[in-house]
Short mmCIF file of N, CA and C and ligand atoms in Angstrom, two decimals:
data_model
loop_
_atom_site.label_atom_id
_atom_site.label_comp_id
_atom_site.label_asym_id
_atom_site.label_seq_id
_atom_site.Cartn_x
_atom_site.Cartn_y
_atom_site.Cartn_z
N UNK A 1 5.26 -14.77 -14.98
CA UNK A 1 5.00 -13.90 -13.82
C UNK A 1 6.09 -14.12 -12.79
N UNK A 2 6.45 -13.13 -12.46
CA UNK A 2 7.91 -13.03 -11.19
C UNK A 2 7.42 -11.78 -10.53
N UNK A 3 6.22 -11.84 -10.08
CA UNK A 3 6.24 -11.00 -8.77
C UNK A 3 6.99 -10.37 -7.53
N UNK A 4 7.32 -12.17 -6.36
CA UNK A 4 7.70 -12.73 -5.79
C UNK A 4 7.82 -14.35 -5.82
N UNK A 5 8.44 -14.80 -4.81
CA UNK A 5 8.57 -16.11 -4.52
C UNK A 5 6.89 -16.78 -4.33
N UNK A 6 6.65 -16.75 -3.55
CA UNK A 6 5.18 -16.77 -3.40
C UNK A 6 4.59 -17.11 -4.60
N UNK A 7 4.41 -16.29 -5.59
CA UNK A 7 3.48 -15.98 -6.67
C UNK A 7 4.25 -17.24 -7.64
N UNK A 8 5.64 -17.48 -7.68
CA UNK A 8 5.96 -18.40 -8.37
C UNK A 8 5.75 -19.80 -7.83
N UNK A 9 6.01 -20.00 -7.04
CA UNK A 9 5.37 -20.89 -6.46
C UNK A 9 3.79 -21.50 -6.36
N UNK A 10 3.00 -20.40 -7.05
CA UNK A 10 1.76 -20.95 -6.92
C UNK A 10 1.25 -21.17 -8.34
N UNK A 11 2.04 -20.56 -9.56
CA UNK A 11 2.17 -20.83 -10.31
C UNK A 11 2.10 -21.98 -11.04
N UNK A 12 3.76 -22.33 -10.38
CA UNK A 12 4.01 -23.31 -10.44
C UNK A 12 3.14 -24.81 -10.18
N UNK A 13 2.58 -24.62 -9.03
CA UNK A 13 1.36 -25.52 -8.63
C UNK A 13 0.24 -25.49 -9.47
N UNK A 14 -0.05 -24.10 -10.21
CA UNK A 14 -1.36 -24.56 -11.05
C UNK A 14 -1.18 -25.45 -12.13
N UNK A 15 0.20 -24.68 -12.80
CA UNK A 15 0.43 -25.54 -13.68
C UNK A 15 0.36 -26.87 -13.74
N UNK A 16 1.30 -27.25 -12.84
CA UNK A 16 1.58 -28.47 -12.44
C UNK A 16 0.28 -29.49 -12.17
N UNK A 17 -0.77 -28.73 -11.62
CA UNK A 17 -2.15 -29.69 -11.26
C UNK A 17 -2.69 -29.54 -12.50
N UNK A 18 -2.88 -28.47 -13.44
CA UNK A 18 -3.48 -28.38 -14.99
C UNK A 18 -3.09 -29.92 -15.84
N UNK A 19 -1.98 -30.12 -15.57
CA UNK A 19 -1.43 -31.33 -16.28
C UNK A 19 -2.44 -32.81 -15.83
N UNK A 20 -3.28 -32.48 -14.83
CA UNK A 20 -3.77 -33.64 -14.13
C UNK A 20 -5.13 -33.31 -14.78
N UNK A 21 -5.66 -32.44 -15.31
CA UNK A 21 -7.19 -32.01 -15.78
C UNK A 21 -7.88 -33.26 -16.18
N UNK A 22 -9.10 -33.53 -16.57
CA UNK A 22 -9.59 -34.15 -16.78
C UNK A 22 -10.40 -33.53 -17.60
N UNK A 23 -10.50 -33.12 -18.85
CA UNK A 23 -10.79 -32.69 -19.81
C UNK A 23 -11.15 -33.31 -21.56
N UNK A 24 -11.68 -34.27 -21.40
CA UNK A 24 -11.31 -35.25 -22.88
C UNK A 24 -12.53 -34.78 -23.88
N UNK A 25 -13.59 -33.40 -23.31
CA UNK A 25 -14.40 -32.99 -24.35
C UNK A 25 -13.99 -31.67 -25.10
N UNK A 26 -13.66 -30.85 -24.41
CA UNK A 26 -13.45 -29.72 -24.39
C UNK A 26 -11.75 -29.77 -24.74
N UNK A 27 -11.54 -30.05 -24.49
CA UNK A 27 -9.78 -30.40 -24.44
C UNK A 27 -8.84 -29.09 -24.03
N UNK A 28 -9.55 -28.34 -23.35
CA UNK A 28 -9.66 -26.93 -22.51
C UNK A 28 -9.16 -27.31 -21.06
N UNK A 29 -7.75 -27.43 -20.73
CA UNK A 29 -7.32 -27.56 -19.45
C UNK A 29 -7.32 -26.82 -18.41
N UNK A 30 -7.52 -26.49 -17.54
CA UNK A 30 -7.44 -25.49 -15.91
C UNK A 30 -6.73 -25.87 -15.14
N UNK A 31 -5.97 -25.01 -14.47
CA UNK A 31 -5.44 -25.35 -13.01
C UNK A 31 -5.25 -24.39 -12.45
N UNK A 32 -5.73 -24.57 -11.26
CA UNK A 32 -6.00 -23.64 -10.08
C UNK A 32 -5.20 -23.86 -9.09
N UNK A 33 -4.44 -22.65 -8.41
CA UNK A 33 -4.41 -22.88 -7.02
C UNK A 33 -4.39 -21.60 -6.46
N UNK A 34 -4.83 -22.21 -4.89
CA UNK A 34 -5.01 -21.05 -4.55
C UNK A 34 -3.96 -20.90 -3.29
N UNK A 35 -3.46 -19.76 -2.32
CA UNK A 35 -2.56 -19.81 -1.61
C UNK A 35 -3.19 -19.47 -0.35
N UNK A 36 -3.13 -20.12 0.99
CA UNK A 36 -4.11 -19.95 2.27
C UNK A 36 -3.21 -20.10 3.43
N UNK A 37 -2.76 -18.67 4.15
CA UNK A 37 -1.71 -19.03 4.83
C UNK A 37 -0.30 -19.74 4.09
N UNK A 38 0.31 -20.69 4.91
CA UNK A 38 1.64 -20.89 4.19
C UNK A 38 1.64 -22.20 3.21
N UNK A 39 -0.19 -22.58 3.11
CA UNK A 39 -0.24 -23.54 2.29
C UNK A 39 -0.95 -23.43 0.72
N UNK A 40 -0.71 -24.51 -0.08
CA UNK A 40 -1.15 -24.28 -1.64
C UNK A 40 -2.15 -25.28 -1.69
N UNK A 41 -3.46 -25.35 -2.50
CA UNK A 41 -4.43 -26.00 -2.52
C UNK A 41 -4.66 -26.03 -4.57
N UNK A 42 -5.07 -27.34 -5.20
CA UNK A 42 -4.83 -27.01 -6.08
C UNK A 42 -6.04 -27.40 -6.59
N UNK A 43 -6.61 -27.11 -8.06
CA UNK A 43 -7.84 -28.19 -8.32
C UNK A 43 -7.85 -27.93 -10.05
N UNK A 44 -8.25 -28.87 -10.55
CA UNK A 44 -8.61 -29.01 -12.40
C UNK A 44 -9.86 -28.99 -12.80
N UNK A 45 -10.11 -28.90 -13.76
CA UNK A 45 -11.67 -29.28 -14.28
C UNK A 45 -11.81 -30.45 -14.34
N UNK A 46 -12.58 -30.92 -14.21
CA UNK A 46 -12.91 -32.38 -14.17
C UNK A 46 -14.31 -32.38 -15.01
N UNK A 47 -14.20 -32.93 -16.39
CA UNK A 47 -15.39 -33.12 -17.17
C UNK A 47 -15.98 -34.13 -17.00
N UNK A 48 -17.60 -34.45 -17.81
CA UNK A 48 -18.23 -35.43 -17.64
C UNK A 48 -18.62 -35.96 -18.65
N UNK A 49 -18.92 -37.28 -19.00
CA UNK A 49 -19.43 -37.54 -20.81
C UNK A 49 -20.91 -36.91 -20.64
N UNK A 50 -21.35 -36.62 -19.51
CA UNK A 50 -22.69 -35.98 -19.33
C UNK A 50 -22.39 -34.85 -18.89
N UNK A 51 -22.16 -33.43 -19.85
CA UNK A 51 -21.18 -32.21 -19.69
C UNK A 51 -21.56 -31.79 -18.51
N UNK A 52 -22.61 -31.20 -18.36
CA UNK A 52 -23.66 -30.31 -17.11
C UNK A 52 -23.06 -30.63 -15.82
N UNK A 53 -22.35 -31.79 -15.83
CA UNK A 53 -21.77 -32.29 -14.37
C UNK A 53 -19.99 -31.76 -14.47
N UNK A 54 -19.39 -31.22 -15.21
CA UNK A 54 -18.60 -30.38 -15.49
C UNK A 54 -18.23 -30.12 -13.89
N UNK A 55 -17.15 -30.03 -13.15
CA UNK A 55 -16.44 -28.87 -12.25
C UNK A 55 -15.00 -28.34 -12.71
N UNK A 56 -15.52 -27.05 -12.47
CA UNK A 56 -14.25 -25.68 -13.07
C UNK A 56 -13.22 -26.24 -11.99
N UNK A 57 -11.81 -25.44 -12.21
CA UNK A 57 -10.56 -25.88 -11.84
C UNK A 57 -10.82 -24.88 -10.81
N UNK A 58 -11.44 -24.27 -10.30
CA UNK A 58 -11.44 -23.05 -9.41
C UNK A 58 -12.16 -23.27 -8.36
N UNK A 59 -13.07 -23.72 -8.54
CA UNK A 59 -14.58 -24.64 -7.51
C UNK A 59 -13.58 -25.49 -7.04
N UNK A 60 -13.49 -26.50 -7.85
CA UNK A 60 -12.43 -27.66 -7.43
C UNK A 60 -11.28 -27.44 -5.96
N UNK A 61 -10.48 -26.50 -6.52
CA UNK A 61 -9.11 -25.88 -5.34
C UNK A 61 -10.57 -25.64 -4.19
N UNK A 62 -11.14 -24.85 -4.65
CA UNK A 62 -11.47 -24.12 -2.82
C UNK A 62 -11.96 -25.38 -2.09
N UNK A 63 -12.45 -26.31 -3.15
CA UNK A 63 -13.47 -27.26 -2.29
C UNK A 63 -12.43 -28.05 -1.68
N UNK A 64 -11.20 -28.16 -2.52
CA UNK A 64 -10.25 -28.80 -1.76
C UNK A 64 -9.47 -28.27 -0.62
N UNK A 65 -9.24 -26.86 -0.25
CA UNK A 65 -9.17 -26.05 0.74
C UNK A 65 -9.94 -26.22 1.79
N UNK A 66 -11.15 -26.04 1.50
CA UNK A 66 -12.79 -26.59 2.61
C UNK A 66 -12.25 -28.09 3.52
N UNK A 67 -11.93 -29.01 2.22
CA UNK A 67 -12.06 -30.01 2.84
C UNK A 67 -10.62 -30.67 3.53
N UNK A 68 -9.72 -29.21 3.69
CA UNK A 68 -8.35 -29.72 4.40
C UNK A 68 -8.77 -28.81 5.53
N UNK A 69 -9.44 -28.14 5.56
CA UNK A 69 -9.54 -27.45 6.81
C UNK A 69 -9.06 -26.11 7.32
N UNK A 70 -8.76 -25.79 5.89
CA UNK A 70 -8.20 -24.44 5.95
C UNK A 70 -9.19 -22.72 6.25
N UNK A 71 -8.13 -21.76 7.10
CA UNK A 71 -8.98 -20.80 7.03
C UNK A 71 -8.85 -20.03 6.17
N UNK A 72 -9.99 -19.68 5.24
CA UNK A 72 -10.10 -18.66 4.14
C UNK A 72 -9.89 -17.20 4.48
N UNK A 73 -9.65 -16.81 5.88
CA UNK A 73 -9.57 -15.46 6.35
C UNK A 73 -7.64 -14.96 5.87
N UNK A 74 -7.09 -16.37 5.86
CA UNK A 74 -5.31 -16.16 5.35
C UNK A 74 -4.88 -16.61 3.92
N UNK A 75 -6.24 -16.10 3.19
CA UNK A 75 -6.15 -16.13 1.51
C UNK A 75 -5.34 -14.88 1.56
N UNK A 76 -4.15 -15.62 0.61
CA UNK A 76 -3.40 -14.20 0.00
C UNK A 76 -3.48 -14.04 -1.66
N UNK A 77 -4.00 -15.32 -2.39
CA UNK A 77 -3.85 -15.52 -3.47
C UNK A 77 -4.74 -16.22 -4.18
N UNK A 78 -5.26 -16.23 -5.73
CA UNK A 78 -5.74 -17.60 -6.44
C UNK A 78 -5.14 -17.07 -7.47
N UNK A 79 -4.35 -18.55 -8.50
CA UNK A 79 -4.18 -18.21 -9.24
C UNK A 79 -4.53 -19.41 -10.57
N UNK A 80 -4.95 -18.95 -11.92
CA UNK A 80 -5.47 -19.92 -13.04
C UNK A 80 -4.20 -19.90 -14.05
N UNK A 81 -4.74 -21.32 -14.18
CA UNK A 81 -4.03 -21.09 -16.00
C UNK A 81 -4.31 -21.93 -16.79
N UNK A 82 -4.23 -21.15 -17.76
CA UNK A 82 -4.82 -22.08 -19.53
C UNK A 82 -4.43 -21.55 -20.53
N UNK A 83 -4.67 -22.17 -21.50
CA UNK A 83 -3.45 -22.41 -22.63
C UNK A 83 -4.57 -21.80 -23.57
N UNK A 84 -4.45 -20.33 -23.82
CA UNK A 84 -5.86 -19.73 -24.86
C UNK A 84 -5.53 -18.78 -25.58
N UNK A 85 -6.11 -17.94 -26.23
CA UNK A 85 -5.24 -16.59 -26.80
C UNK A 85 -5.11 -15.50 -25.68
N UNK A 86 -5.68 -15.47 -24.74
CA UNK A 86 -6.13 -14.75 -23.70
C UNK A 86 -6.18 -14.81 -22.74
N UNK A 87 -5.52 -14.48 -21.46
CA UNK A 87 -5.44 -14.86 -20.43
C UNK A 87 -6.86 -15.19 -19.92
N UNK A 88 -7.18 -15.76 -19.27
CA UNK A 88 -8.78 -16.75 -19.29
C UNK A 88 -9.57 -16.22 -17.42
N UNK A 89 -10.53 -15.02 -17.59
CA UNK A 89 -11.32 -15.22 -16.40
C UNK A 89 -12.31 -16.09 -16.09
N UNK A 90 -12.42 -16.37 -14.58
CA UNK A 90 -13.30 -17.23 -13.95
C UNK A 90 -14.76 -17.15 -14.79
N UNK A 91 -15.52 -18.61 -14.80
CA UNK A 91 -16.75 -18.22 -15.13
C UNK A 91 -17.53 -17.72 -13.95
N UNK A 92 -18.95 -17.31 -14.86
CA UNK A 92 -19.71 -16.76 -13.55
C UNK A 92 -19.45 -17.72 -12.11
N UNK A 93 -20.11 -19.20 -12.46
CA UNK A 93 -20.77 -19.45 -11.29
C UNK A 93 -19.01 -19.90 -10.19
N UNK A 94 -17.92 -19.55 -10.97
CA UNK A 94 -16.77 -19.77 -10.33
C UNK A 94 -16.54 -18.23 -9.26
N UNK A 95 -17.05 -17.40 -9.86
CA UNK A 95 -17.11 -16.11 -9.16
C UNK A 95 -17.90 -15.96 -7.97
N UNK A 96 -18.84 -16.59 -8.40
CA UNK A 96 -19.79 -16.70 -7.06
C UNK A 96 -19.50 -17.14 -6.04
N UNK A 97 -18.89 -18.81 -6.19
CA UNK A 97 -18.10 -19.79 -4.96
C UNK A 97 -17.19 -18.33 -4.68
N UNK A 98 -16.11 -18.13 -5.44
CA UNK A 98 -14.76 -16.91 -4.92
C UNK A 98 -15.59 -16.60 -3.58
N UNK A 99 -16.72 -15.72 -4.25
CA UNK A 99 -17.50 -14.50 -3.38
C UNK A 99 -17.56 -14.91 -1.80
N UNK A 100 -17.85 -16.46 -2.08
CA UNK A 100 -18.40 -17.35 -0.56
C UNK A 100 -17.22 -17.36 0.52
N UNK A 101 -16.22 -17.38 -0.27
CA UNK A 101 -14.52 -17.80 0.53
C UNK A 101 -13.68 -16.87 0.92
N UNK A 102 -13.59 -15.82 -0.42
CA UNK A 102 -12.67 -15.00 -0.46
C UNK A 102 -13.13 -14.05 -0.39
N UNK A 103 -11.87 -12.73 0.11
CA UNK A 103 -12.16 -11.15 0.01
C UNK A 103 -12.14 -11.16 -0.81
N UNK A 104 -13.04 -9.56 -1.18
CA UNK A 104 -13.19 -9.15 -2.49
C UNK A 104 -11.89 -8.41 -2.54
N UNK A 105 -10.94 -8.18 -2.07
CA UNK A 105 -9.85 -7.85 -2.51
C UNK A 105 -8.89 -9.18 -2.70
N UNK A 106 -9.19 -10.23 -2.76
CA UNK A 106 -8.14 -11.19 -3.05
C UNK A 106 -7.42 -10.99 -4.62
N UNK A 107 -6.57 -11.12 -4.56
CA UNK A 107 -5.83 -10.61 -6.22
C UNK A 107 -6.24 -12.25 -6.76
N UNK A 108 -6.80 -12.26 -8.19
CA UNK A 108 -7.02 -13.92 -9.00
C UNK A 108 -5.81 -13.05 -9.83
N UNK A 109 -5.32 -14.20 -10.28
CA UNK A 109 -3.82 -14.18 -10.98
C UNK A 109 -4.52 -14.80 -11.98
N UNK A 110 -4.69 -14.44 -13.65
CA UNK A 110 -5.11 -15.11 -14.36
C UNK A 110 -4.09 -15.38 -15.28
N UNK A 111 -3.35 -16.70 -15.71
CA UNK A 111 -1.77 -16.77 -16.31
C UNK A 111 -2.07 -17.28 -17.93
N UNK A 112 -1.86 -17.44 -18.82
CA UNK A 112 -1.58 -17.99 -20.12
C UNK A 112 -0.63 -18.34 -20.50
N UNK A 113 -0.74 -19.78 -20.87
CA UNK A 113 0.55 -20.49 -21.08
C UNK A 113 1.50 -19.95 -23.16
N UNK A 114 -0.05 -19.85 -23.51
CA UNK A 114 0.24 -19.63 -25.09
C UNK A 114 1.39 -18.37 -25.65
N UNK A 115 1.13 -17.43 -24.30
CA UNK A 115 1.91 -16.69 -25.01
C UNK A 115 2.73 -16.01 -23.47
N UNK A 116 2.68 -16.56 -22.28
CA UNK A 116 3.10 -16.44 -21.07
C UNK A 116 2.63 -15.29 -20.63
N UNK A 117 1.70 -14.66 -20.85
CA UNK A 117 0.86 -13.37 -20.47
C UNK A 117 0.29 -14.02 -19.08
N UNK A 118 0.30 -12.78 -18.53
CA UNK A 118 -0.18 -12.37 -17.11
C UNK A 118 -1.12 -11.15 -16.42
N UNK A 119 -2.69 -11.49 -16.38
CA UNK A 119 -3.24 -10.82 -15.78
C UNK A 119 -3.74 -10.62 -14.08
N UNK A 120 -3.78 -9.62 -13.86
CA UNK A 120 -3.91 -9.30 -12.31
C UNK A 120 -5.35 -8.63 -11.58
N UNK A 121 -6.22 -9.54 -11.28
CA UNK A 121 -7.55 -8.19 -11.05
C UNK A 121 -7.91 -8.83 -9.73
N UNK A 122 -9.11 -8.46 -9.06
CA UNK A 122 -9.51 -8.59 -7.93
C UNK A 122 -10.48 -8.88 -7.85
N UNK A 123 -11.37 -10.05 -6.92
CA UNK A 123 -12.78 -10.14 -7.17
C UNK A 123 -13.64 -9.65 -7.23
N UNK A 124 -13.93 -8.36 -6.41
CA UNK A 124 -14.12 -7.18 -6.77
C UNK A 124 -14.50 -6.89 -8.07
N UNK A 125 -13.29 -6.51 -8.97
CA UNK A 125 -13.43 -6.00 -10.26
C UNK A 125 -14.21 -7.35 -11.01
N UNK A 126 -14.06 -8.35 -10.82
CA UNK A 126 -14.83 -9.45 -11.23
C UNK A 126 -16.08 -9.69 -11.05
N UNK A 127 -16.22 -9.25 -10.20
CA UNK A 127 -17.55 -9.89 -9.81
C UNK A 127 -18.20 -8.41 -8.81
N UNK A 128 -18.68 -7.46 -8.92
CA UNK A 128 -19.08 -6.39 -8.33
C UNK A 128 -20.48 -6.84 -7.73
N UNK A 129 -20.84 -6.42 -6.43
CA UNK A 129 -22.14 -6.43 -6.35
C UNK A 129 -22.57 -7.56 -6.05
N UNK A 130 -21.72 -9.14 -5.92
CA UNK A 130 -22.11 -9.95 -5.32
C UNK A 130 -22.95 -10.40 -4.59
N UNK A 131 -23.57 -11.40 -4.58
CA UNK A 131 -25.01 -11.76 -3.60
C UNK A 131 -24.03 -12.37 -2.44
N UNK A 132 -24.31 -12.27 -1.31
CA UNK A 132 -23.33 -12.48 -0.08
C UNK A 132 -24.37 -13.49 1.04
N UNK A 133 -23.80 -13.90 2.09
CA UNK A 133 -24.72 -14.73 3.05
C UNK A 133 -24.97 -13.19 4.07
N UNK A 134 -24.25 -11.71 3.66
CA UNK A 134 -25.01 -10.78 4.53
C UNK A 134 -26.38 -10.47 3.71
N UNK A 135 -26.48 -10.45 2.84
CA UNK A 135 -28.02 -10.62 2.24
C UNK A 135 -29.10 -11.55 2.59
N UNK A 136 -28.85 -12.49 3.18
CA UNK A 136 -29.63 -13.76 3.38
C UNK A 136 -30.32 -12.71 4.85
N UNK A 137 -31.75 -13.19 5.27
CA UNK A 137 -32.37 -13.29 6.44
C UNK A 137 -31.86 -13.47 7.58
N1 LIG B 201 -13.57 -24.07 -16.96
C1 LIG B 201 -12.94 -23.96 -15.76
O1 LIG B 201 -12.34 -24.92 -15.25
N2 LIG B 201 -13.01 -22.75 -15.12
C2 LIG B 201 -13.69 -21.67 -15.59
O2 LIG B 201 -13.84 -20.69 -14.88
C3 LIG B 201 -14.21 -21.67 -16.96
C4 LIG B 201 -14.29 -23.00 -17.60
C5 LIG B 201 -13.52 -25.38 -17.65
C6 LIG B 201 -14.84 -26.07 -17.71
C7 LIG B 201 -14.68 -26.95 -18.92
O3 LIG B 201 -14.08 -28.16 -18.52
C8 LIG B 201 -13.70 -26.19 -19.80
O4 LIG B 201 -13.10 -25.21 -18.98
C9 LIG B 201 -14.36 -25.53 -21.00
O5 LIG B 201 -15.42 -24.73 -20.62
#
């Protein structure tokens, strides 16, 4: 992917944090980052020998975003990558967190290392119809 500078750059960062995964069941690597304002936030899956305690590479970045203090209103970007036949979308409950943080127009960059394919969609198209905190009471 050569969009822009930007986009390689964040790339670059997923990759780069994918290499840090923590993955020894699945052997299914992630890396996430996402871009917030002029900074990069990154995160992996982190497995468990007790799977269910599992966190996606996508949860991971935002929570690490949350906890630097960043504002989610100067998301320009998230982007994944994994090594599959197919460039690889978020699971559900990774869509949901998105929903909490991000516009539904945020572009997720979904990358594949296997064959360097590059997909482009929006949370939106991901996730339609979202349950939101404007639904709540
Ligand atoms: N995984 C993610 O990190 N993000 C997703 O959205 C889908 C799945 C991880 C969880 C697990 O460690 C591995 O991929 C296989 O499911």
């Amino acid at each position: 992917m050569s969009v822009n500078g930007n986009d390689d750059k964040l790339l670059e960062a997923a990759k780069a944090a994918r290499d840090n995964a923590h993955a020894p069941y699945s052997k299914f690597k992630v890396g996430a980052a996402v871009q917030i304002g002029d900074d990069i936030y990154t995160g992996v899956n982190v497995e468990n020998a007790s799977y269910g305690l599992t966190v996606c590479a996508e949860r991971h970045a935002l929570a690490t975003a949350q906890a630097a203090g960043a504002d989610f209103k100067e998301t320009t970007c998230i982007t994944i990558v994994t090594e599959a036949p197919c460039p690889t979308p978020p699971c559900g409950a990774c869509r949901q967190v998105m929903a909490e943080f991000l516009s539904s127009k945020t572009p997720i960059v979904l990358h594949n290392l296997q064959d360097n394919s590059t997909q482009k969609l929006t949370l939106a198209e991901l996730l339609p119809h979202s349950f939101k905190t404007s639904h709540l009471p």
